[in-house]
Short mmCIF file of C-alpha atoms and ligand atoms in Angstrom, two decimals:
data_model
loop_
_atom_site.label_atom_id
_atom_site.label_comp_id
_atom_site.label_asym_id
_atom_site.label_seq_id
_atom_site.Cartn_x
_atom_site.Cartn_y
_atom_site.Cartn_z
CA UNK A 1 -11.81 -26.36 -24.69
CA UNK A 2 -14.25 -26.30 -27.58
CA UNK A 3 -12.53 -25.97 -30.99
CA UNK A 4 -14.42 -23.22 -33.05
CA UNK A 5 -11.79 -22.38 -35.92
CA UNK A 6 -8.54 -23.92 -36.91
CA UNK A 7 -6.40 -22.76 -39.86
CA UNK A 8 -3.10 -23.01 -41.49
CA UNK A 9 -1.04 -20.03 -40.97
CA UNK A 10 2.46 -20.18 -42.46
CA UNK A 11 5.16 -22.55 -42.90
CA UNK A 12 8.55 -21.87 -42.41
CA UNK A 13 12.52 -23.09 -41.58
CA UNK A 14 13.38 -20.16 -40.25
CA UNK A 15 12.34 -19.41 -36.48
CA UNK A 16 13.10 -15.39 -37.58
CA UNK A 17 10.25 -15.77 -40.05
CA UNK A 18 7.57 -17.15 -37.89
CA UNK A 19 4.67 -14.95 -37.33
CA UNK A 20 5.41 -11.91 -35.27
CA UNK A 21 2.74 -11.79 -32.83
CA UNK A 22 2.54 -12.73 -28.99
CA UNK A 23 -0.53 -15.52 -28.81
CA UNK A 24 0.97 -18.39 -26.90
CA UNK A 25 2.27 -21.14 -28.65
CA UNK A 26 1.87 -24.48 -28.04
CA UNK A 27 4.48 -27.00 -29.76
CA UNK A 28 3.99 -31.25 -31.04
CA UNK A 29 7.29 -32.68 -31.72
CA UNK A 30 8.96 -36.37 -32.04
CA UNK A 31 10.42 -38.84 -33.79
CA UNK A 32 9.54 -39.05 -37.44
CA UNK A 33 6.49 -40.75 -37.83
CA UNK A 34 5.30 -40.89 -34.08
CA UNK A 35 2.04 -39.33 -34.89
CA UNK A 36 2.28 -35.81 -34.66
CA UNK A 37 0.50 -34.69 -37.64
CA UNK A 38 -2.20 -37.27 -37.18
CA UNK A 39 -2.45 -35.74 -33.50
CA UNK A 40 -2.86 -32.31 -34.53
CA UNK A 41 -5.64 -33.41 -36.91
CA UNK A 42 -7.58 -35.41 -34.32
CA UNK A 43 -6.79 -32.27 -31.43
CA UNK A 44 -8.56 -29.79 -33.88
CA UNK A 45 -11.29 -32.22 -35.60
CA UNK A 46 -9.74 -31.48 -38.84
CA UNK A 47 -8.75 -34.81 -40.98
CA UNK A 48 -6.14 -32.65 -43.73
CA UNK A 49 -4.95 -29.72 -41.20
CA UNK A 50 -1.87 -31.63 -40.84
CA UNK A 51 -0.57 -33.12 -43.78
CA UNK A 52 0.49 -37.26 -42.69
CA UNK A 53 2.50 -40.22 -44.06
CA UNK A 54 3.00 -43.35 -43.64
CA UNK A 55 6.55 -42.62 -44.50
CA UNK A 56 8.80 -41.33 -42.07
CA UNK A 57 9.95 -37.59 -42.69
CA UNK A 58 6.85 -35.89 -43.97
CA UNK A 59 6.66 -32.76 -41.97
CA UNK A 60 10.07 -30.71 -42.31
CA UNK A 61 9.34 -27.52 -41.61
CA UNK A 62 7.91 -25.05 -38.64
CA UNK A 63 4.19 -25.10 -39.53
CA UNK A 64 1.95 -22.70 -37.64
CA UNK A 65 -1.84 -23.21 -37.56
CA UNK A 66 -3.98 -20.75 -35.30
CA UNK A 67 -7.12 -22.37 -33.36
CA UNK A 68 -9.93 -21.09 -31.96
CA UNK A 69 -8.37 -16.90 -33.03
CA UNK A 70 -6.73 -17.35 -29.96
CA UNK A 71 -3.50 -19.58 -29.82
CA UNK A 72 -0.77 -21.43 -31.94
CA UNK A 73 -0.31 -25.05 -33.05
CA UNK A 74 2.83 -25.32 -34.38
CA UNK A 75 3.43 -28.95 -36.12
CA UNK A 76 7.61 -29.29 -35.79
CA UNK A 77 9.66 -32.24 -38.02
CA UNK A 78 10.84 -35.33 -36.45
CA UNK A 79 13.84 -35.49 -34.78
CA UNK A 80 15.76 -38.68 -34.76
CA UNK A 81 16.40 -38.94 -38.35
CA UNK A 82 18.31 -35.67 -38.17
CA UNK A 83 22.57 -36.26 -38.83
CA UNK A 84 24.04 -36.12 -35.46
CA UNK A 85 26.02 -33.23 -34.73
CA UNK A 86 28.80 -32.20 -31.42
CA UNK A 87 27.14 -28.95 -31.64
CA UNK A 88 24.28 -27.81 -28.96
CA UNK A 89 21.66 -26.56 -31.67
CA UNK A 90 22.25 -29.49 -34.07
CA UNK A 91 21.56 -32.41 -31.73
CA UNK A 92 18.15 -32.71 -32.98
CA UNK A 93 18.42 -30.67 -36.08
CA UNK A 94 19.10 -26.64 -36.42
CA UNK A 95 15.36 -25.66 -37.07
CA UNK A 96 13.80 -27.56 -34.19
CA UNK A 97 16.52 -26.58 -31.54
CA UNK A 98 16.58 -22.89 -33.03
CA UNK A 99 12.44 -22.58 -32.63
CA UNK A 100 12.73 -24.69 -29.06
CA UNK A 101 15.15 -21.75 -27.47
CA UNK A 102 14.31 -18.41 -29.66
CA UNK A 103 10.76 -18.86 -30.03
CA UNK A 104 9.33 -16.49 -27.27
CA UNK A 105 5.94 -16.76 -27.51
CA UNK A 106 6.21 -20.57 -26.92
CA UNK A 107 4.40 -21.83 -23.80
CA UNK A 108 4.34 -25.32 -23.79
CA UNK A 109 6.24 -28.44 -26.06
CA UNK A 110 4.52 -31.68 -26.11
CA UNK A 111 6.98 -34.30 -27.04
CA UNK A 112 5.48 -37.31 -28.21
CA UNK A 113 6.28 -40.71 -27.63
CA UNK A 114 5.21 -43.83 -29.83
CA UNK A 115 3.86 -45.87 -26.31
CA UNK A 116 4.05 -49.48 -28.39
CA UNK A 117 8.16 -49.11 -27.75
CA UNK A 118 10.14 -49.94 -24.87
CA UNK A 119 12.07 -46.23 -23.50
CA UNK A 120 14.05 -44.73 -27.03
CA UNK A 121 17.17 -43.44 -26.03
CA UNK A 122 16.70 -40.81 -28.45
CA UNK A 123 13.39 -39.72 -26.40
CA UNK A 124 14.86 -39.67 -23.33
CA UNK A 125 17.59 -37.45 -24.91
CA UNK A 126 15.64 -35.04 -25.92
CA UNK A 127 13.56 -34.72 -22.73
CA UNK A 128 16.49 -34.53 -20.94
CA UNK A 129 17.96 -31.63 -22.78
CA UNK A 130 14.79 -29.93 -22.58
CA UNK A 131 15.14 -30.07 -19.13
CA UNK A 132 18.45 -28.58 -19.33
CA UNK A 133 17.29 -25.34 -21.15
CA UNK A 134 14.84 -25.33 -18.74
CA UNK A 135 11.88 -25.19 -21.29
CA UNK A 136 8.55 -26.54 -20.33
CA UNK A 137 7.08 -29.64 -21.76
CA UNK A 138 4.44 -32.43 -21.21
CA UNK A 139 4.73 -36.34 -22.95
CA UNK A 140 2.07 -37.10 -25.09
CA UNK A 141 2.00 -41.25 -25.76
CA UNK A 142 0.21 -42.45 -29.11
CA UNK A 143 -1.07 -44.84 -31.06
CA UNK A 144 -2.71 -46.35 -27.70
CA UNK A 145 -5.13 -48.44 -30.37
CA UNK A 146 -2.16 -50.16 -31.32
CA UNK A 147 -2.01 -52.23 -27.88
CA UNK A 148 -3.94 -53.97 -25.03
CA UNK A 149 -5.12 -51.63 -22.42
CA UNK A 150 -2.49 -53.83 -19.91
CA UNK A 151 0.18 -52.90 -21.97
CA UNK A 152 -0.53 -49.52 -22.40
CA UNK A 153 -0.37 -49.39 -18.81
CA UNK A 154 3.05 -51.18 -18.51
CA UNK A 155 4.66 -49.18 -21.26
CA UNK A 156 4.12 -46.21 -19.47
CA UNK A 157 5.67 -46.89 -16.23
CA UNK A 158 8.63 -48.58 -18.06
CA UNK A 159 8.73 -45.12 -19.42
CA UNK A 160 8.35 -43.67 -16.05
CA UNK A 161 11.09 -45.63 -14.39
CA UNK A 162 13.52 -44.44 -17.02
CA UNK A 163 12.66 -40.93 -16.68
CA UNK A 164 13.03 -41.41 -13.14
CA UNK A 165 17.28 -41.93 -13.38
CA UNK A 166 17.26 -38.38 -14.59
CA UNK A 167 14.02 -36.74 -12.72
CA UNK A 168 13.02 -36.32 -9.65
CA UNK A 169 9.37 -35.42 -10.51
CA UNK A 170 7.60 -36.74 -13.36
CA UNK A 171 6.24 -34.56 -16.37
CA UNK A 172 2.44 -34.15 -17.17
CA UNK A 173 1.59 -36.78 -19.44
CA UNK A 174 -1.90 -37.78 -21.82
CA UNK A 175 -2.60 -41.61 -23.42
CA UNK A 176 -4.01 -40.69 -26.77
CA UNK A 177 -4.78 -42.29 -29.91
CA UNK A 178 -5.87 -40.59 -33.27
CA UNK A 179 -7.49 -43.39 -34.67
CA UNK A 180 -9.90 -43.98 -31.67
CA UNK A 181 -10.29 -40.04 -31.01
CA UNK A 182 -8.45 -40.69 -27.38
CA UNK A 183 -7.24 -37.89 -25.37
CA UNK A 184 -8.56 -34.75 -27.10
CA UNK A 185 -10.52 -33.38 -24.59
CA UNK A 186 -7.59 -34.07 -21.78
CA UNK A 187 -5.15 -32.58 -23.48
CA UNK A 188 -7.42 -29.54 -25.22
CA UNK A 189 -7.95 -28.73 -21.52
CA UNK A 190 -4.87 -28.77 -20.46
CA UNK A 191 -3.82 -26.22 -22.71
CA UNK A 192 -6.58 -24.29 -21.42
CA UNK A 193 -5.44 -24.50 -18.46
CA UNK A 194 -1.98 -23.28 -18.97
CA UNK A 195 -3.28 -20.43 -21.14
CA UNK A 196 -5.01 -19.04 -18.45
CA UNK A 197 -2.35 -18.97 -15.97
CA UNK A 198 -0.57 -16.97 -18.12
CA UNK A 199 -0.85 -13.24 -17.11
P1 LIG B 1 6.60 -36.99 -39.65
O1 LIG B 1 5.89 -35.76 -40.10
O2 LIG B 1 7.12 -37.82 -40.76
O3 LIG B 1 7.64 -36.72 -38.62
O4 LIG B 1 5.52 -37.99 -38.96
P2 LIG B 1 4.38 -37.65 -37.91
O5 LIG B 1 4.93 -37.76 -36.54
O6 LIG B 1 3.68 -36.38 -38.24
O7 LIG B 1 3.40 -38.90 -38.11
P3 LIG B 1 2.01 -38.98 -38.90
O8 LIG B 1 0.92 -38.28 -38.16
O9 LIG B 1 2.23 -38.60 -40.34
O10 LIG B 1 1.69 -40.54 -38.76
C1 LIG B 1 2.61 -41.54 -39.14
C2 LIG B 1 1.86 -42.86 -39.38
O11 LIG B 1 1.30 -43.36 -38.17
C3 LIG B 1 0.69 -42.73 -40.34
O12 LIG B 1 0.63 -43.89 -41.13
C4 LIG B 1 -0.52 -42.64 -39.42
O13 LIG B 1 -1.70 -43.11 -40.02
C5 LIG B 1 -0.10 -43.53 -38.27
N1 LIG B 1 -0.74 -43.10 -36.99
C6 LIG B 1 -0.63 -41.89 -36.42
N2 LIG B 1 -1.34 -41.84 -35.27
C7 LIG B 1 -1.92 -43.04 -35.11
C8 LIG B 1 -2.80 -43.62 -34.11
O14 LIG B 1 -3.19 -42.99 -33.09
N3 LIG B 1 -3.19 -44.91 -34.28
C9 LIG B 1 -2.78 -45.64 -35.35
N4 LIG B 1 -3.18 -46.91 -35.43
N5 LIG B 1 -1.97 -45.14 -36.32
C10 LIG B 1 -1.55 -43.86 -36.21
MG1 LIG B 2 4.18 -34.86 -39.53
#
Protein backbone atom coordinates (compact mmCIF):
# COMPACT_ATOMS: atom_id res chain seq x y z
CA UNK A 1 0.00 0.00 0.00
CA UNK A 2 1.14 3.42 -1.16
CA UNK A 3 0.35 6.20 1.35
CA UNK A 4 -1.23 9.20 -0.62
CA UNK A 5 -2.90 11.32 2.31
CA UNK A 6 -2.80 11.04 6.03
CA UNK A 7 -4.56 13.44 8.43
CA UNK A 8 -5.61 13.99 11.93
CA UNK A 9 -9.20 13.50 12.42
CA UNK A 10 -10.43 13.88 16.00
CA UNK A 11 -9.37 13.08 19.37
CA UNK A 12 -11.44 11.80 21.88
CA UNK A 13 -12.04 9.66 25.49
CA UNK A 14 -15.14 8.74 24.69
CA UNK A 15 -15.63 5.63 22.24
CA UNK A 16 -19.51 7.24 21.77
CA UNK A 17 -17.83 10.29 20.28
CA UNK A 18 -15.59 8.75 17.75
CA UNK A 19 -16.41 9.46 14.23
CA UNK A 20 -19.61 7.92 13.04
CA UNK A 21 -18.76 6.40 9.87
CA UNK A 22 -18.07 2.66 8.75
CA UNK A 23 -14.27 2.81 7.09
CA UNK A 24 -12.42 0.04 8.81
CA UNK A 25 -10.35 0.78 11.55
CA UNK A 26 -7.20 -0.33 12.25
CA UNK A 27 -5.89 0.06 16.02
CA UNK A 28 -1.75 0.57 17.62
CA UNK A 29 -1.79 0.00 21.23
CA UNK A 30 0.88 -0.89 24.17
CA UNK A 31 2.62 -0.14 26.93
CA UNK A 32 3.42 3.50 27.49
CA UNK A 33 6.25 4.39 25.62
CA UNK A 34 6.63 1.18 23.38
CA UNK A 35 6.64 3.16 20.25
CA UNK A 36 3.33 3.56 19.06
CA UNK A 37 3.24 7.08 18.11
CA UNK A 38 6.68 6.91 16.59
CA UNK A 39 5.16 3.82 14.56
CA UNK A 40 2.29 5.57 13.27
CA UNK A 41 4.59 8.38 12.08
CA UNK A 42 7.05 6.10 10.28
CA UNK A 43 3.69 3.77 8.82
CA UNK A 44 2.34 7.05 7.18
CA UNK A 45 5.78 8.96 6.31
CA UNK A 46 4.68 11.72 8.47
CA UNK A 47 7.42 12.80 11.29
CA UNK A 48 4.55 15.07 13.65
CA UNK A 49 1.23 12.93 12.74
CA UNK A 50 1.66 11.35 15.99
CA UNK A 51 2.66 13.45 18.66
CA UNK A 52 5.89 11.32 20.76
CA UNK A 53 7.83 11.47 24.06
CA UNK A 54 10.43 10.32 25.53
CA UNK A 55 8.34 10.27 28.61
CA UNK A 56 6.08 7.61 29.25
CA UNK A 57 2.25 8.60 29.06
CA UNK A 58 2.09 11.01 26.18
CA UNK A 59 -0.81 9.79 24.17
CA UNK A 60 -4.07 9.55 26.46
CA UNK A 61 -6.69 9.71 24.41
CA UNK A 62 -8.52 7.81 21.24
CA UNK A 63 -6.88 9.69 18.35
CA UNK A 64 -8.24 9.01 14.88
CA UNK A 65 -6.20 9.90 11.77
CA UNK A 66 -7.68 8.86 8.24
CA UNK A 67 -5.03 7.61 5.48
CA UNK A 68 -5.10 7.33 2.10
CA UNK A 69 -9.49 8.71 2.23
CA UNK A 70 -9.96 5.28 2.79
CA UNK A 71 -9.29 3.80 6.37
CA UNK A 72 -8.61 4.67 10.13
CA UNK A 73 -5.45 4.88 12.26
CA UNK A 74 -6.43 5.19 15.52
CA UNK A 75 -3.28 5.94 17.98
CA UNK A 76 -4.74 4.40 21.61
CA UNK A 77 -2.77 5.34 25.24
CA UNK A 78 -0.56 2.93 26.88
CA UNK A 79 -1.77 0.48 28.97
CA UNK A 80 0.32 -0.70 31.82
CA UNK A 81 0.51 2.44 33.68
CA UNK A 82 -3.26 2.37 34.05
CA UNK A 83 -4.46 1.68 38.17
CA UNK A 84 -5.41 -1.87 38.25
CA UNK A 85 -8.90 -2.55 38.65
CA UNK A 86 -11.20 -6.25 39.55
CA UNK A 87 -13.45 -4.93 36.97
CA UNK A 88 -13.46 -6.43 33.17
CA UNK A 89 -13.33 -2.89 31.35
CA UNK A 90 -10.77 -1.39 33.76
CA UNK A 91 -7.98 -3.95 33.47
CA UNK A 92 -6.21 -1.88 31.05
CA UNK A 93 -7.97 1.36 31.57
CA UNK A 94 -11.89 2.26 30.77
CA UNK A 95 -11.18 4.12 27.39
CA UNK A 96 -8.99 1.48 25.78
CA UNK A 97 -11.18 -1.57 26.87
CA UNK A 98 -14.45 0.53 26.04
CA UNK A 99 -13.03 1.37 22.21
CA UNK A 100 -11.47 -2.48 22.05
CA UNK A 101 -15.24 -4.08 22.51
CA UNK A 102 -17.78 -1.13 21.28
CA UNK A 103 -15.87 0.13 18.50
CA UNK A 104 -17.60 -1.60 15.45
CA UNK A 105 -15.93 -0.47 12.70
CA UNK A 106 -12.62 -1.85 14.15
CA UNK A 107 -10.92 -4.51 12.01
CA UNK A 108 -7.74 -5.19 13.26
CA UNK A 109 -5.55 -4.20 16.84
CA UNK A 110 -1.89 -4.30 16.58
CA UNK A 111 -0.48 -4.63 20.00
CA UNK A 112 2.94 -3.69 20.21
CA UNK A 113 5.66 -5.13 21.98
CA UNK A 114 9.07 -3.36 22.96
CA UNK A 115 11.26 -6.69 21.38
CA UNK A 116 14.58 -5.50 23.59
CA UNK A 117 12.50 -7.18 26.79
CA UNK A 118 12.24 -10.60 27.85
CA UNK A 119 7.99 -11.72 27.66
CA UNK A 120 6.03 -8.66 30.00
CA UNK A 121 3.49 -10.23 31.87
CA UNK A 122 1.46 -7.30 31.31
CA UNK A 123 1.72 -8.09 27.35
CA UNK A 124 0.87 -11.38 27.56
CA UNK A 125 -2.18 -10.23 29.62
CA UNK A 126 -3.50 -8.27 27.38
CA UNK A 127 -3.12 -10.61 24.39
CA UNK A 128 -4.63 -13.08 26.25
CA UNK A 129 -7.75 -11.20 27.05
CA UNK A 130 -7.99 -10.16 23.61
CA UNK A 131 -8.23 -13.53 22.81
CA UNK A 132 -10.94 -13.98 25.17
CA UNK A 133 -13.28 -11.32 23.58
CA UNK A 134 -12.42 -12.89 20.65
CA UNK A 135 -11.16 -9.63 18.89
CA UNK A 136 -8.60 -9.86 16.20
CA UNK A 137 -5.09 -8.71 16.56
CA UNK A 138 -1.49 -9.02 15.14
CA UNK A 139 2.04 -8.24 17.44
CA UNK A 140 3.98 -5.62 16.14
CA UNK A 141 7.82 -5.78 17.86
CA UNK A 142 9.86 -2.36 17.89
CA UNK A 143 12.68 -0.64 18.33
CA UNK A 144 14.52 -3.63 16.35
CA UNK A 145 17.60 -0.85 15.93
CA UNK A 146 17.97 -1.12 19.46
CA UNK A 147 19.57 -4.81 19.21
CA UNK A 148 21.78 -7.27 17.24
CA UNK A 149 19.98 -8.94 14.46
CA UNK A 150 20.72 -12.47 16.71
CA UNK A 151 18.90 -11.11 19.37
CA UNK A 152 16.15 -9.84 17.63
CA UNK A 153 15.74 -13.23 16.52
CA UNK A 154 15.93 -14.83 20.04
CA UNK A 155 13.62 -12.30 21.61
CA UNK A 156 11.03 -13.26 19.43
CA UNK A 157 10.79 -16.86 19.93
CA UNK A 158 11.21 -16.31 23.73
CA UNK A 159 8.12 -14.39 22.99
CA UNK A 160 6.75 -17.17 20.99
CA UNK A 161 7.27 -19.88 23.52
CA UNK A 162 5.35 -17.86 26.06
CA UNK A 163 2.51 -17.25 23.89
CA UNK A 164 2.56 -20.78 23.20
CA UNK A 165 1.28 -21.84 27.15
CA UNK A 166 -1.86 -20.01 26.22
CA UNK A 167 -2.11 -20.54 22.17
CA UNK A 168 -2.28 -23.06 20.12
CA UNK A 169 -1.51 -21.05 16.92
CA UNK A 170 0.61 -18.13 16.84
CA UNK A 171 -0.61 -14.50 15.87
CA UNK A 172 0.65 -12.59 12.70
CA UNK A 173 3.53 -10.73 13.71
CA UNK A 174 6.04 -7.70 11.86
CA UNK A 175 9.91 -6.76 13.23
CA UNK A 176 9.88 -3.03 12.80
CA UNK A 177 11.84 -0.18 13.78
CA UNK A 178 10.96 3.62 13.34
CA UNK A 179 14.27 4.84 13.46
CA UNK A 180 15.62 2.59 10.59
CA UNK A 181 12.17 2.85 8.55
CA UNK A 182 11.77 -1.21 9.17
CA UNK A 183 8.59 -2.89 8.49
CA UNK A 184 6.41 -0.28 6.76
CA UNK A 185 5.83 -1.83 3.70
CA UNK A 186 5.05 -5.42 5.55
CA UNK A 187 2.79 -4.22 7.67
CA UNK A 188 1.09 -1.35 5.16
CA UNK A 189 0.34 -4.52 3.16
CA UNK A 190 -0.98 -6.39 5.47
CA UNK A 191 -3.58 -4.08 6.19
CA UNK A 192 -4.27 -4.14 2.65
CA UNK A 193 -4.74 -7.28 2.72
CA UNK A 194 -7.25 -7.54 5.42
CA UNK A 195 -9.16 -4.58 3.96
CA UNK A 196 -9.87 -6.35 1.04
CA UNK A 197 -11.20 -9.41 2.48
CA UNK A 198 -13.61 -7.51 3.99
CA UNK A 199 -16.94 -7.65 2.02
P1 LIG B 1 2.91 6.80 24.92
O1 LIG B 1 2.12 7.66 23.99
O2 LIG B 1 3.52 7.54 26.05
O3 LIG B 1 2.17 5.59 25.37
O4 LIG B 1 4.23 6.27 24.12
P2 LIG B 1 4.32 5.66 22.66
O5 LIG B 1 4.11 4.20 22.72
O6 LIG B 1 3.49 6.42 21.69
O7 LIG B 1 5.88 5.89 22.34
P3 LIG B 1 6.58 7.01 21.44
O8 LIG B 1 6.36 6.75 19.99
O9 LIG B 1 6.24 8.36 21.98
O10 LIG B 1 8.12 6.65 21.70
C1 LIG B 1 8.67 6.56 22.99
C2 LIG B 1 10.19 6.74 22.92
O11 LIG B 1 10.80 5.66 22.22
C3 LIG B 1 10.62 7.99 22.18
O12 LIG B 1 11.75 8.53 22.84
C4 LIG B 1 10.99 7.49 20.80
O13 LIG B 1 11.94 8.30 20.15
C5 LIG B 1 11.55 6.12 21.10
N1 LIG B 1 11.34 5.18 19.97
C6 LIG B 1 10.16 4.85 19.42
N2 LIG B 1 10.34 3.97 18.40
C7 LIG B 1 11.66 3.76 18.29
C8 LIG B 1 12.49 2.95 17.41
O14 LIG B 1 12.02 2.23 16.49
N3 LIG B 1 13.83 2.97 17.61
C9 LIG B 1 14.40 3.72 18.60
N4 LIG B 1 15.71 3.66 18.75
N5 LIG B 1 13.66 4.50 19.44
C10 LIG B 1 12.32 4.52 19.29
MG1 LIG C 1 1.98 7.79 21.99
Amino acid sequence: MKIKTAEFVISNTDVQKCPNTTIPEFAFIGRSNVGKSSLINMLTNRKKLAKTSGRPGKTQLINHFIVNNEWHLVDLPGYGWARVSKTDRGKFGDIIASYLLDRQSLVCTFILIDIRLKPQPIDLEFINWMGEKKLPFALIFTKADKISKNKVESHRAAFNRALKADWAELPVSFITSSLAKQGQEEVLDYIEDVMNSLD
